[in-house]
Amino acid sequence: MSSNKIINCNNVSIISIRLAKFMKNLCFNRTNKLNNSDSPFCGRSVNINILDYGERLGDHMNCGEIAYITACALLERLYFKNPSLFTERTAHKLMFASVLVSLKWSEDMFYLNSFYSNVGGLAVKETNYLEIEFLKALDFKIFISEEEYEKAQKVLSNTSTVITNTNTSTDCFSTEKISSTTTITTSTFTKTATPVSSSSTCCR
């Protein structure tokens, strides 16, 4: 499964924000908001909300819509497998890891993790770690059935299926490389990033 070569950037940005709304629904609207500080996806507070973070990923991960739809399907699968992972303090890193794994599954070519680390505001070592932990959490089962894909596609194409939380909450994520006020341009990354084949192993 690979995305179209011509990527509609507007559609990707919209669908990434909708994925962030989906995550907000799973993580921020729960009555039982566990701290779950032992989770590998737990982060510390920064001044960037989950929707802005989703938009950042959509603008700069350089992948097609299929990656975000696949990420939605994987996140839903993980939620039913282990809902305790989904809290306010894990939302950002879970979403980042899901997109990273999904784009490597769906794209014919992708960049090294040093590229994605800059987009996500993480050290390369932590990006590698999150990728492996996300795969472990899913028991390395990332094949998406046609039914799962279509269901995720409907979720992300219909905003009425996403419940947003209007209450103010502190979003948690570690941005060691870029702050929430940093203006990121795609050219900053593409000048130094070289795509690699999808046949390569993960954590590169």
mmCIF file of C-alpha atoms in Angstrom:
data_model
loop_
_atom_site.group_PDB
_atom_site.id
_atom_site.type_symbol
_atom_site.label_atom_id
_atom_site.label_comp_id
_atom_site.label_asym_id
_atom_site.label_seq_id
_atom_site.Cartn_x
_atom_site.Cartn_y
_atom_site.Cartn_z
ATOM 1 C CA MET A 1 0.000 0.000 0.000
ATOM 2 C CA SER A 2 1.560 3.269 -1.083
ATOM 3 C CA SER A 3 0.317 6.842 -1.270
ATOM 4 C CA ASN A 4 -0.100 8.818 -4.467
ATOM 5 C CA LYS A 5 3.016 10.512 -5.742
ATOM 6 C CA ILE A 6 1.184 13.839 -5.983
ATOM 7 C CA ILE A 7 0.251 14.836 -2.445
ATOM 8 C CA ASN A 8 -2.492 17.369 -1.848
ATOM 9 C CA CYS A 9 -0.922 19.340 0.986
ATOM 10 C CA ASN A 10 -4.213 20.955 1.965
ATOM 11 C CA ASN A 11 -5.907 17.571 2.367
ATOM 12 C CA VAL A 12 -2.972 16.181 4.347
ATOM 13 C CA SER A 13 -3.006 19.156 6.707
ATOM 14 C CA ILE A 14 -6.749 18.799 7.255
ATOM 15 C CA ILE A 15 -6.608 15.055 7.841
ATOM 16 C CA SER A 16 -3.673 15.389 10.267
ATOM 17 C CA ILE A 17 -5.655 17.888 12.331
ATOM 18 C CA ARG A 18 -8.602 15.512 12.330
ATOM 19 C CA LEU A 19 -6.285 12.761 13.557
ATOM 20 C CA ALA A 20 -5.266 15.111 16.368
ATOM 21 C CA LYS A 21 -8.954 15.668 17.195
ATOM 22 C CA PHE A 22 -9.394 11.902 17.258
ATOM 23 C CA MET A 23 -6.504 11.658 19.736
ATOM 24 C CA LYS A 24 -7.966 14.485 21.802
ATOM 25 C CA ASN A 25 -11.204 12.561 21.995
ATOM 26 C CA LEU A 26 -9.418 9.422 23.184
ATOM 27 C CA CYS A 27 -7.010 11.088 25.603
ATOM 28 C CA PHE A 28 -8.560 14.300 26.898
ATOM 29 C CA ASN A 29 -12.251 13.462 27.271
ATOM 30 C CA ARG A 30 -11.812 10.445 29.512
ATOM 31 C CA THR A 31 -13.289 10.548 32.993
ATOM 32 C CA ASN A 32 -10.431 8.411 34.306
ATOM 33 C CA LYS A 33 -7.348 10.434 33.426
ATOM 34 C CA LEU A 34 -4.533 8.249 34.612
ATOM 35 C CA ASN A 35 -1.121 9.809 35.104
ATOM 36 C CA ASN A 36 0.620 6.731 33.654
ATOM 37 C CA SER A 37 4.047 8.258 34.214
ATOM 38 C CA ASP A 38 5.693 4.881 33.532
ATOM 39 C CA SER A 39 4.504 4.877 29.927
ATOM 40 C CA PRO A 40 7.251 5.336 27.308
ATOM 41 C CA PHE A 41 4.913 7.835 25.622
ATOM 42 C CA CYS A 42 4.600 10.090 28.640
ATOM 43 C CA GLY A 43 6.045 13.594 28.226
ATOM 44 C CA ARG A 44 6.438 16.836 30.102
ATOM 45 C CA SER A 45 4.417 20.033 29.715
ATOM 46 C CA VAL A 46 5.015 22.433 26.839
ATOM 47 C CA ASN A 47 3.027 25.261 25.341
ATOM 48 C CA ILE A 48 1.625 23.470 22.323
ATOM 49 C CA ASN A 49 -1.771 21.846 22.141
ATOM 50 C CA ILE A 50 -2.570 18.581 20.443
ATOM 51 C CA LEU A 51 -4.318 20.209 17.466
ATOM 52 C CA ASP A 52 -1.365 22.488 16.698
ATOM 53 C CA TYR A 53 0.923 19.493 16.997
ATOM 54 C CA GLY A 54 -1.224 17.525 14.564
ATOM 55 C CA GLU A 55 -1.054 20.410 12.108
ATOM 56 C CA ARG A 56 2.737 20.476 12.481
ATOM 57 C CA LEU A 57 2.980 16.809 11.596
ATOM 58 C CA GLY A 58 0.702 17.261 8.607
ATOM 59 C CA ASP A 59 2.743 20.172 7.308
ATOM 60 C CA HIS A 60 6.193 18.627 7.683
ATOM 61 C CA MET A 61 6.181 14.808 7.854
ATOM 62 C CA ASN A 62 6.042 14.741 4.033
ATOM 63 C CA CYS A 63 3.685 11.782 3.710
ATOM 64 C CA GLY A 64 0.303 11.200 2.110
ATOM 65 C CA GLU A 65 -3.193 10.821 3.504
ATOM 66 C CA ILE A 66 -2.889 7.033 3.655
ATOM 67 C CA ALA A 67 -0.322 7.306 6.466
ATOM 68 C CA TYR A 68 -2.720 9.310 8.662
ATOM 69 C CA ILE A 69 -5.659 7.020 7.948
ATOM 70 C CA THR A 70 -3.492 4.017 8.797
ATOM 71 C CA ALA A 71 -2.308 5.774 11.951
ATOM 72 C CA CYS A 72 -5.917 6.309 12.994
ATOM 73 C CA ALA A 73 -6.680 2.611 12.500
ATOM 74 C CA LEU A 74 -3.615 1.572 14.510
ATOM 75 C CA LEU A 75 -4.424 3.990 17.324
ATOM 76 C CA GLU A 76 -7.975 2.681 17.535
ATOM 77 C CA ARG A 77 -6.661 -0.888 17.643
ATOM 78 C CA LEU A 78 -4.205 0.030 20.391
ATOM 79 C CA TYR A 79 -6.906 1.853 22.351
ATOM 80 C CA PHE A 80 -9.086 -1.252 22.502
ATOM 81 C CA LYS A 81 -6.044 -3.354 23.407
ATOM 82 C CA ASN A 82 -4.700 -1.041 26.134
ATOM 83 C CA PRO A 83 -6.834 2.069 26.846
ATOM 84 C CA SER A 84 -4.714 3.001 29.875
ATOM 85 C CA LEU A 85 -1.980 4.174 27.480
ATOM 86 C CA PHE A 86 -4.183 7.033 26.278
ATOM 87 C CA THR A 87 -3.920 10.024 28.600
ATOM 88 C CA GLU A 88 -3.256 13.736 28.327
ATOM 89 C CA ARG A 89 0.415 13.081 28.973
ATOM 90 C CA THR A 90 0.821 10.503 26.212
ATOM 91 C CA ALA A 91 -1.310 11.967 23.405
ATOM 92 C CA HIS A 92 1.436 13.763 21.473
ATOM 93 C CA LYS A 93 4.007 10.989 21.443
ATOM 94 C CA LEU A 94 1.440 8.298 20.675
ATOM 95 C CA MET A 95 0.237 10.276 17.683
ATOM 96 C CA PHE A 96 3.769 10.968 16.509
ATOM 97 C CA ALA A 97 4.769 7.300 16.817
ATOM 98 C CA SER A 98 1.619 6.142 15.029
ATOM 99 C CA VAL A 99 2.270 8.434 12.063
ATOM 100 C CA LEU A 100 5.941 7.445 11.936
ATOM 101 C CA VAL A 101 5.165 3.729 11.871
ATOM 102 C CA SER A 102 2.290 4.197 9.435
ATOM 103 C CA LEU A 103 4.219 6.242 6.899
ATOM 104 C CA LYS A 104 6.988 3.631 6.825
ATOM 105 C CA TRP A 105 4.300 1.044 6.162
ATOM 106 C CA SER A 106 2.460 3.018 3.486
ATOM 107 C CA GLU A 107 5.119 5.064 1.694
ATOM 108 C CA ASP A 108 7.486 3.703 -0.950
ATOM 109 C CA MET A 109 10.214 6.083 0.228
ATOM 110 C CA PHE A 110 10.741 7.822 3.542
ATOM 111 C CA TYR A 111 13.366 9.851 5.374
ATOM 112 C CA LEU A 112 15.768 8.897 8.137
ATOM 113 C CA ASN A 113 14.505 9.253 11.692
ATOM 114 C CA SER A 114 16.741 12.287 12.161
ATOM 115 C CA PHE A 115 14.379 14.123 9.793
ATOM 116 C CA TYR A 116 11.232 13.056 11.650
ATOM 117 C CA SER A 117 12.869 13.844 14.995
ATOM 118 C CA ASN A 118 13.214 17.468 13.953
ATOM 119 C CA VAL A 119 9.575 17.605 12.912
ATOM 120 C CA GLY A 120 8.369 16.031 16.151
ATOM 121 C CA GLY A 121 10.706 17.927 18.456
ATOM 122 C CA LEU A 122 12.516 14.853 19.741
ATOM 123 C CA ALA A 123 16.025 13.518 19.979
ATOM 124 C CA VAL A 124 16.753 10.798 17.422
ATOM 125 C CA LYS A 125 17.351 8.287 20.201
ATOM 126 C CA GLU A 126 13.879 8.894 21.641
ATOM 127 C CA THR A 127 12.267 8.722 18.200
ATOM 128 C CA ASN A 128 13.855 5.303 17.666
ATOM 129 C CA TYR A 129 12.671 4.234 21.107
ATOM 130 C CA LEU A 130 9.085 5.405 20.562
ATOM 131 C CA GLU A 131 8.909 3.634 17.220
ATOM 132 C CA ILE A 132 9.914 0.323 18.757
ATOM 133 C CA GLU A 133 7.645 0.776 21.796
ATOM 134 C CA PHE A 134 4.666 1.534 19.573
ATOM 135 C CA LEU A 135 5.325 -1.607 17.549
ATOM 136 C CA LYS A 136 5.708 -3.627 20.744
ATOM 137 C CA ALA A 137 2.432 -2.254 22.084
ATOM 138 C CA LEU A 138 0.743 -3.601 18.953
ATOM 139 C CA ASP A 139 2.668 -6.896 19.136
ATOM 140 C CA PHE A 140 4.239 -5.852 15.812
ATOM 141 C CA LYS A 141 0.865 -6.427 14.118
ATOM 142 C CA ILE A 142 0.431 -3.414 11.881
ATOM 143 C CA PHE A 143 -1.394 -4.938 8.930
ATOM 144 C CA ILE A 144 -4.649 -3.032 8.430
ATOM 145 C CA SER A 145 -7.633 -4.797 6.915
ATOM 146 C CA GLU A 146 -9.790 -3.104 4.311
ATOM 147 C CA GLU A 147 -12.600 -2.855 6.859
ATOM 148 C CA GLU A 148 -10.341 -1.185 9.435
ATOM 149 C CA TYR A 149 -9.001 1.215 6.839
ATOM 150 C CA GLU A 150 -12.450 2.229 5.626
ATOM 151 C CA LYS A 151 -13.636 2.738 9.189
ATOM 152 C CA ALA A 152 -10.667 4.992 9.962
ATOM 153 C CA GLN A 153 -11.212 6.857 6.712
ATOM 154 C CA LYS A 154 -14.805 7.597 7.712
ATOM 155 C CA VAL A 155 -13.708 8.819 11.137
ATOM 156 C CA LEU A 156 -11.236 11.258 9.624
ATOM 157 C CA SER A 157 -13.561 12.406 6.848
ATOM 158 C CA ASN A 158 -16.456 13.240 9.138
ATOM 159 C CA THR A 159 -15.672 15.783 11.820
ATOM 160 C CA SER A 160 -18.993 15.068 13.529
ATOM 161 C CA THR A 161 -17.576 11.706 14.625
ATOM 162 C CA VAL A 162 -14.827 13.477 16.557
ATOM 163 C CA ILE A 163 -15.647 14.944 19.959
ATOM 164 C CA THR A 164 -13.495 17.923 20.848
ATOM 165 C CA ASN A 165 -12.898 19.069 24.394
ATOM 166 C CA THR A 166 -13.392 22.791 24.964
ATOM 167 C CA ASN A 167 -12.002 22.636 28.491
ATOM 168 C CA THR A 168 -8.514 24.028 28.916
ATOM 169 C CA SER A 169 -5.944 21.354 29.620
ATOM 170 C CA THR A 170 -2.186 21.220 29.800
ATOM 171 C CA ASP A 171 -0.769 19.243 26.920
ATOM 172 C CA CYS A 172 2.401 17.324 27.595
ATOM 173 C CA PHE A 173 5.257 16.731 25.210
ATOM 174 C CA SER A 174 8.996 17.092 25.156
ATOM 175 C CA THR A 175 10.235 19.573 22.557
ATOM 176 C CA GLU A 176 13.963 19.448 22.959
ATOM 177 C CA LYS A 177 14.709 20.642 19.432
ATOM 178 C CA ILE A 178 11.889 23.015 18.465
ATOM 179 C CA SER A 179 9.623 25.130 20.602
ATOM 180 C CA SER A 180 5.934 25.786 20.004
ATOM 181 C CA THR A 181 6.772 29.248 18.683
ATOM 182 C CA THR A 182 9.338 28.057 16.149
ATOM 183 C CA THR A 183 8.436 28.630 12.517
ATOM 184 C CA ILE A 184 9.261 25.455 10.656
ATOM 185 C CA THR A 185 9.771 25.411 6.912
ATOM 186 C CA THR A 186 9.872 22.213 4.916
ATOM 187 C CA SER A 187 12.991 23.376 3.086
ATOM 188 C CA THR A 188 14.861 23.413 6.380
ATOM 189 C CA PHE A 189 14.591 19.630 6.488
ATOM 190 C CA THR A 190 14.554 18.587 2.853
ATOM 191 C CA LYS A 191 17.942 20.156 2.166
ATOM 192 C CA THR A 192 19.631 17.678 4.489
ATOM 193 C CA ALA A 193 17.232 14.736 4.353
ATOM 194 C CA THR A 194 17.655 11.851 1.927
ATOM 195 C CA PRO A 195 14.748 9.444 1.361
ATOM 196 C CA VAL A 196 15.462 5.774 1.905
ATOM 197 C CA SER A 197 13.691 2.726 0.518
ATOM 198 C CA SER A 198 10.716 1.291 2.369
ATOM 199 C CA SER A 199 12.526 -2.062 2.334
ATOM 200 C CA SER A 200 14.895 -0.673 4.977
ATOM 201 C CA THR A 201 14.503 -1.631 8.582
ATOM 202 C CA CYS A 202 12.771 0.568 11.153
ATOM 203 C CA CYS A 203 14.546 2.982 13.461
ATOM 204 C CA ARG A 204 16.778 4.497 10.807
#
